[in-house]
Short mmCIF file of C-alpha atoms in Angstrom, two decimals:
data_model
loop_
_atom_site.label_atom_id
_atom_site.label_comp_id
_atom_site.label_asym_id
_atom_site.label_seq_id
_atom_site.Cartn_x
_atom_site.Cartn_y
_atom_site.Cartn_z
CA MET A 6 63.13 132.88 10.88
CA PHE A 7 60.33 130.64 12.08
CA THR A 8 56.82 131.86 12.89
CA PHE A 9 54.07 130.05 14.79
CA SER A 10 50.93 130.74 16.78
CA LEU A 11 50.70 130.11 20.51
CA THR A 12 47.16 129.60 21.85
CA LEU A 13 46.87 129.52 25.66
CA ILE A 14 43.78 128.08 27.35
CA ARG A 15 42.95 127.88 31.03
CA HIS A 16 41.45 124.62 32.29
CA GLY A 17 37.70 124.24 32.89
CA GLU A 18 36.02 124.86 36.23
CA THR A 19 36.61 122.59 39.23
CA GLN A 20 34.58 122.43 42.42
CA TYR A 21 37.46 124.25 44.13
CA ASN A 22 37.08 127.10 41.62
CA ARG A 23 33.36 127.25 42.32
CA ASP A 24 33.97 127.29 46.08
CA LYS A 25 36.75 129.91 45.74
CA LEU A 26 39.40 127.62 47.20
CA LEU A 27 43.06 127.76 46.17
CA GLN A 28 44.34 124.71 44.32
CA GLY A 29 47.87 125.57 43.22
CA GLN A 30 49.94 122.44 42.67
CA GLY A 31 49.24 120.42 45.79
CA VAL A 32 45.48 120.07 45.29
CA ASP A 33 45.02 118.04 42.09
CA THR A 34 41.29 118.17 41.45
CA VAL A 35 39.19 117.07 38.47
CA LEU A 36 36.72 119.11 36.44
CA SER A 37 33.23 119.79 37.72
CA GLU A 38 30.22 119.11 35.49
CA THR A 39 30.32 122.78 34.48
CA GLY A 40 34.03 122.44 33.74
CA MET A 41 33.34 119.49 31.44
CA GLN A 42 30.73 121.57 29.60
CA GLN A 43 33.18 124.48 29.30
CA GLY A 44 35.78 122.10 27.86
CA GLY A 45 33.25 120.92 25.29
CA ALA A 46 32.36 124.51 24.41
CA VAL A 47 35.96 125.61 23.84
CA GLY A 48 36.60 122.39 21.91
CA ARG A 49 33.70 123.14 19.58
CA TYR A 50 34.89 126.73 19.19
CA LEU A 51 38.35 125.54 18.09
CA THR A 52 37.15 122.47 16.20
CA ASP A 53 38.60 123.50 12.83
CA ILE A 54 42.00 124.71 14.08
CA THR A 55 44.83 122.30 13.26
CA PHE A 56 47.15 122.31 16.27
CA ASN A 57 50.50 120.78 15.33
CA HIS A 58 51.66 120.56 18.94
CA VAL A 59 49.75 120.32 22.22
CA PHE A 60 51.43 121.04 25.58
CA VAL A 61 49.53 120.52 28.82
CA SER A 62 50.11 120.96 32.54
CA ASN A 63 50.26 117.53 34.15
CA LEU A 64 47.59 118.41 36.73
CA GLN A 65 44.29 116.58 36.20
CA ARG A 66 42.11 119.61 35.56
CA ALA A 67 44.33 120.70 32.66
CA VAL A 68 44.74 117.20 31.23
CA GLN A 69 40.97 116.61 31.25
CA THR A 70 40.35 119.94 29.52
CA ALA A 71 42.92 119.18 26.81
CA GLU A 72 41.48 115.72 26.24
CA ILE A 73 38.01 117.18 25.68
CA ILE A 74 39.37 119.84 23.31
CA LEU A 75 41.21 117.25 21.21
CA ARG A 76 38.20 114.93 21.04
CA ARG A 77 36.12 117.81 19.69
CA ASN A 78 38.75 118.82 17.14
CA THR A 79 38.30 117.83 13.50
CA HIS A 80 42.04 117.51 12.84
CA CYS A 81 43.66 116.70 16.20
CA SER A 82 41.84 113.68 17.66
CA GLY A 83 45.04 111.61 17.44
CA THR A 84 47.50 114.36 18.36
CA GLU A 85 49.82 113.45 21.22
CA MET A 86 49.72 115.64 24.31
CA ILE A 87 53.04 116.58 25.89
CA LEU A 88 52.50 116.78 29.66
CA ASP A 89 54.91 119.28 31.16
CA PRO A 90 55.18 120.18 34.88
CA LEU A 91 56.64 123.54 33.80
CA LEU A 92 53.02 124.48 32.92
CA ARG A 93 51.67 123.79 36.41
CA GLU A 94 49.81 126.46 38.36
CA ARG A 95 51.67 128.73 40.72
CA GLY A 96 52.45 126.99 44.00
CA PHE A 97 50.59 128.67 46.87
CA GLY A 98 52.36 126.87 49.71
CA ILE A 99 50.44 126.69 52.97
CA ALA A 100 47.49 128.51 51.38
CA GLU A 101 46.63 125.62 49.05
CA GLY A 102 43.27 124.07 49.81
CA ARG A 103 42.19 127.14 51.78
CA PRO A 104 39.73 129.91 50.82
CA LYS A 105 41.10 132.71 48.67
CA GLU A 106 39.96 135.06 51.42
CA ASP A 107 42.58 133.48 53.68
CA LEU A 108 45.30 134.46 51.20
CA LYS A 109 44.03 138.05 51.23
CA ASN A 110 44.09 138.07 55.02
CA MET A 111 47.63 136.64 55.09
CA ALA A 112 48.77 139.31 52.61
CA ASN A 113 47.15 142.11 54.60
CA ALA A 114 48.78 140.87 57.78
CA ALA A 115 52.16 140.93 56.03
CA GLY A 116 51.53 144.42 54.62
CA HIS A 117 51.37 143.30 50.99
CA SER A 118 48.78 143.35 48.25
CA CYS A 119 47.27 139.95 47.60
CA ARG A 120 48.63 139.77 44.04
CA ASP A 121 52.22 140.44 45.15
CA TYR A 122 52.17 138.30 48.29
CA THR A 123 53.90 134.92 48.44
CA PRO A 124 52.63 132.63 51.23
CA PRO A 125 55.17 130.48 53.09
CA GLY A 126 56.22 127.57 50.89
CA GLY A 127 54.75 129.20 47.77
CA GLU A 128 56.25 130.43 44.52
CA THR A 129 56.93 134.06 43.80
CA LEU A 130 55.52 135.46 40.57
CA ASP A 131 59.11 135.80 39.32
CA GLN A 132 59.65 132.08 39.89
CA VAL A 133 56.51 131.35 37.86
CA LYS A 134 57.87 133.59 35.08
CA GLN A 135 61.14 131.68 35.15
CA ARG A 136 59.20 128.44 34.67
CA PHE A 137 57.43 129.93 31.67
CA GLN A 138 60.76 131.04 30.21
CA LYS A 139 62.07 127.48 30.60
CA PHE A 140 58.93 126.17 28.93
CA LEU A 141 59.46 128.52 25.98
CA LYS A 142 62.91 127.00 25.44
CA VAL A 143 61.37 123.51 25.45
CA LEU A 144 58.66 124.68 23.06
CA PHE A 145 61.19 126.20 20.65
CA GLU A 146 63.27 123.02 20.66
CA VAL A 147 60.28 120.77 19.91
CA MET A 148 58.99 123.06 17.15
CA LEU A 149 62.34 123.47 15.41
CA ASP A 150 63.24 119.78 15.73
CA GLU A 151 60.11 118.89 13.78
CA HIS A 152 59.73 121.80 11.38
CA GLY A 153 63.21 123.28 11.07
CA TRP A 154 63.86 126.92 10.30
CA SER A 155 62.28 126.71 6.85
CA ALA A 156 58.64 125.91 7.66
CA PRO A 157 56.23 126.43 4.73
CA ASP A 158 55.08 130.02 4.31
CA ALA A 159 57.41 131.18 7.07
CA SER A 160 57.86 134.57 5.41
CA ALA A 161 54.11 135.11 5.37
CA GLY A 162 54.02 134.12 9.03
CA ALA A 163 56.70 136.64 9.88
CA THR A 164 54.60 139.33 8.24
CA ALA A 165 51.66 138.23 10.38
CA ALA A 166 53.76 138.48 13.54
CA ASN A 167 54.92 141.99 12.68
CA GLY A 168 51.62 143.27 11.26
CA THR A 169 48.91 145.21 13.00
CA ALA A 170 46.41 143.38 15.17
CA ALA A 171 43.41 145.51 14.26
CA ALA A 172 41.58 142.71 12.45
CA ALA A 173 41.66 140.56 15.56
CA SER A 174 40.98 143.30 18.07
CA ASP A 175 38.32 142.79 20.72
CA ALA A 176 36.89 146.10 19.45
CA VAL A 177 36.12 144.61 16.02
CA PRO A 178 32.86 142.66 15.50
CA GLY A 179 32.72 139.29 13.75
CA ARG A 180 35.45 137.62 15.78
CA SER A 181 36.52 134.17 14.67
CA ALA A 182 38.28 131.19 16.24
CA ASP A 183 41.05 131.47 13.63
CA ASP A 184 41.80 135.15 14.27
CA GLY A 185 45.50 135.83 13.69
CA LEU A 186 46.23 132.46 12.11
CA GLN A 187 46.10 133.50 8.47
CA GLY A 188 49.51 133.02 6.84
CA VAL A 189 50.96 131.37 9.95
CA PRO A 190 52.25 127.84 9.16
CA VAL A 191 52.46 126.12 12.56
CA HIS A 192 50.16 126.20 15.58
CA ALA A 193 50.83 125.27 19.21
CA LEU A 194 48.17 124.79 21.90
CA VAL A 195 48.94 125.14 25.61
CA VAL A 196 46.45 124.20 28.35
CA SER A 197 47.46 125.57 31.73
CA HIS A 198 46.19 127.60 34.69
CA GLY A 199 44.91 131.06 35.59
CA THR A 200 47.83 132.66 37.43
CA TYR A 201 50.36 130.96 35.18
CA ILE A 202 48.69 132.31 32.03
CA ARG A 203 48.46 135.83 33.46
CA VAL A 204 52.21 135.73 34.23
CA ALA A 205 52.91 134.38 30.73
CA VAL A 206 50.87 137.12 29.07
CA LYS A 207 52.64 139.83 31.11
CA HIS A 208 56.03 138.39 30.12
CA LEU A 209 55.13 138.28 26.43
CA VAL A 210 53.72 141.81 26.48
CA GLU A 211 55.98 143.67 28.91
CA ASP A 212 59.32 141.85 28.59
CA LEU A 213 59.15 140.70 24.95
CA ASN A 214 57.31 143.80 23.67
CA SER A 215 54.42 142.10 21.90
CA SER A 216 52.41 144.43 19.70
CA LEU A 217 48.84 144.78 20.95
CA PRO A 218 45.35 144.72 19.44
CA HIS A 219 44.09 148.16 18.48
CA GLY A 220 42.22 149.82 21.32
CA VAL A 221 42.75 147.04 23.83
CA LYS A 222 42.42 148.06 27.49
CA MET A 223 45.31 147.04 29.73
CA SER A 224 42.80 146.10 32.41
CA HIS A 225 41.42 143.46 30.04
CA LEU A 226 44.82 142.36 28.78
CA PHE A 227 46.07 141.42 32.24
CA ALA A 228 42.73 140.48 33.82
CA PRO A 229 42.32 137.06 35.46
CA CYS A 230 41.66 134.46 32.79
CA PRO A 231 38.21 132.83 33.04
CA ASN A 232 37.88 129.06 32.99
CA THR A 233 38.61 127.93 29.39
CA GLY A 234 39.45 131.52 28.46
CA ILE A 235 41.62 131.74 25.32
CA SER A 236 44.65 133.95 24.63
CA ARG A 237 46.68 133.94 21.43
CA PHE A 238 50.07 135.26 20.32
CA ILE A 239 51.95 135.09 17.02
CA LEU A 240 55.67 134.61 17.63
CA THR A 241 58.64 134.74 15.27
CA LEU A 242 61.95 133.12 16.21
CA SER A 243 65.39 134.12 14.98
CA GLN A 244 68.74 132.44 15.48
CA SER A 245 71.25 133.86 17.94
CA ASP A 246 74.51 132.75 19.53
CA SER A 247 72.54 131.59 22.58
CA GLY A 248 69.93 129.68 20.53
CA PRO A 249 66.52 130.64 19.16
CA VAL A 250 65.04 133.89 20.47
CA ILE A 251 61.75 135.69 19.91
CA SER A 252 62.42 138.50 17.45
CA ALA A 253 58.80 139.55 16.90
CA ALA A 254 55.61 138.98 18.89
CA ARG A 255 52.02 140.00 18.43
CA CYS A 256 49.15 139.63 20.86
CA VAL A 257 46.02 138.73 18.90
CA PHE A 258 43.67 138.61 21.90
CA THR A 259 43.55 137.60 25.56
CA ASN A 260 40.92 136.07 27.84
CA ARG A 261 38.41 135.45 25.05
CA LYS A 262 35.26 133.65 26.25
CA ASP A 263 32.90 133.90 23.27
CA HIS A 264 32.37 130.13 23.41
CA LEU A 265 30.82 130.39 26.88
CA GLU A 266 28.09 132.90 26.00
CA ASN A 267 25.53 130.30 24.93
CA LEU A 268 26.81 127.45 27.05
CA THR A 269 23.54 126.82 28.88
CA ALA A 270 21.51 126.81 25.69
CA ALA A 271 24.05 124.63 23.88
CA GLU A 272 24.08 122.03 26.60
#
């Protein structure tokens, strides 16, 4: 078995986010000044976490966010980022660059809810999930190529993946940036996008049966991720005839934004 942590972070704010315009894949915008500050805040929050691997969407807003995080990190300033188009935001087709309200109107006209609607030329949510599944295979290959199946303290990590999540629950005070990482030997960071992360979380929870933090509300678990919001899972891999598979998964938290609470004062 091989156990590692997976920390997912959404990129910082862009002007398109502020103006409630859809970006998707075709609109490749940079961070706003607020987005840069958010990146600095999440970087400071995670400054003492040693990320062994960093995977990033190759869209500018994600790359910039990851660069800021790594510059702020005590241990990862020289860590190489792997840019992967599999981590790109959902494609919104003809709706990209247009107000989110337009997408709602298009969905209503087609008789669909906005969340389930796919605009012409866009990706379905199932296609986004398939991209995430492909990314997981890439992630497993990179991790195992470097660390092998016998990473240090792997047995302790497996216990962490199977244990209860009460200590890291959003209902428990005194939350820390290293929640869930105790006894886990290897840590991966992913910087991606809002819809993509929500699809990833749903896949890990609903399809792969992640255990959940005590008392967590499903409305929070699957809520839209805020800019630089953090989600974390502990995953254990086992060998199978078809290659490595997730044999145990634990959701530590989703959509955490503690680092943003004092952003104005900090900046």
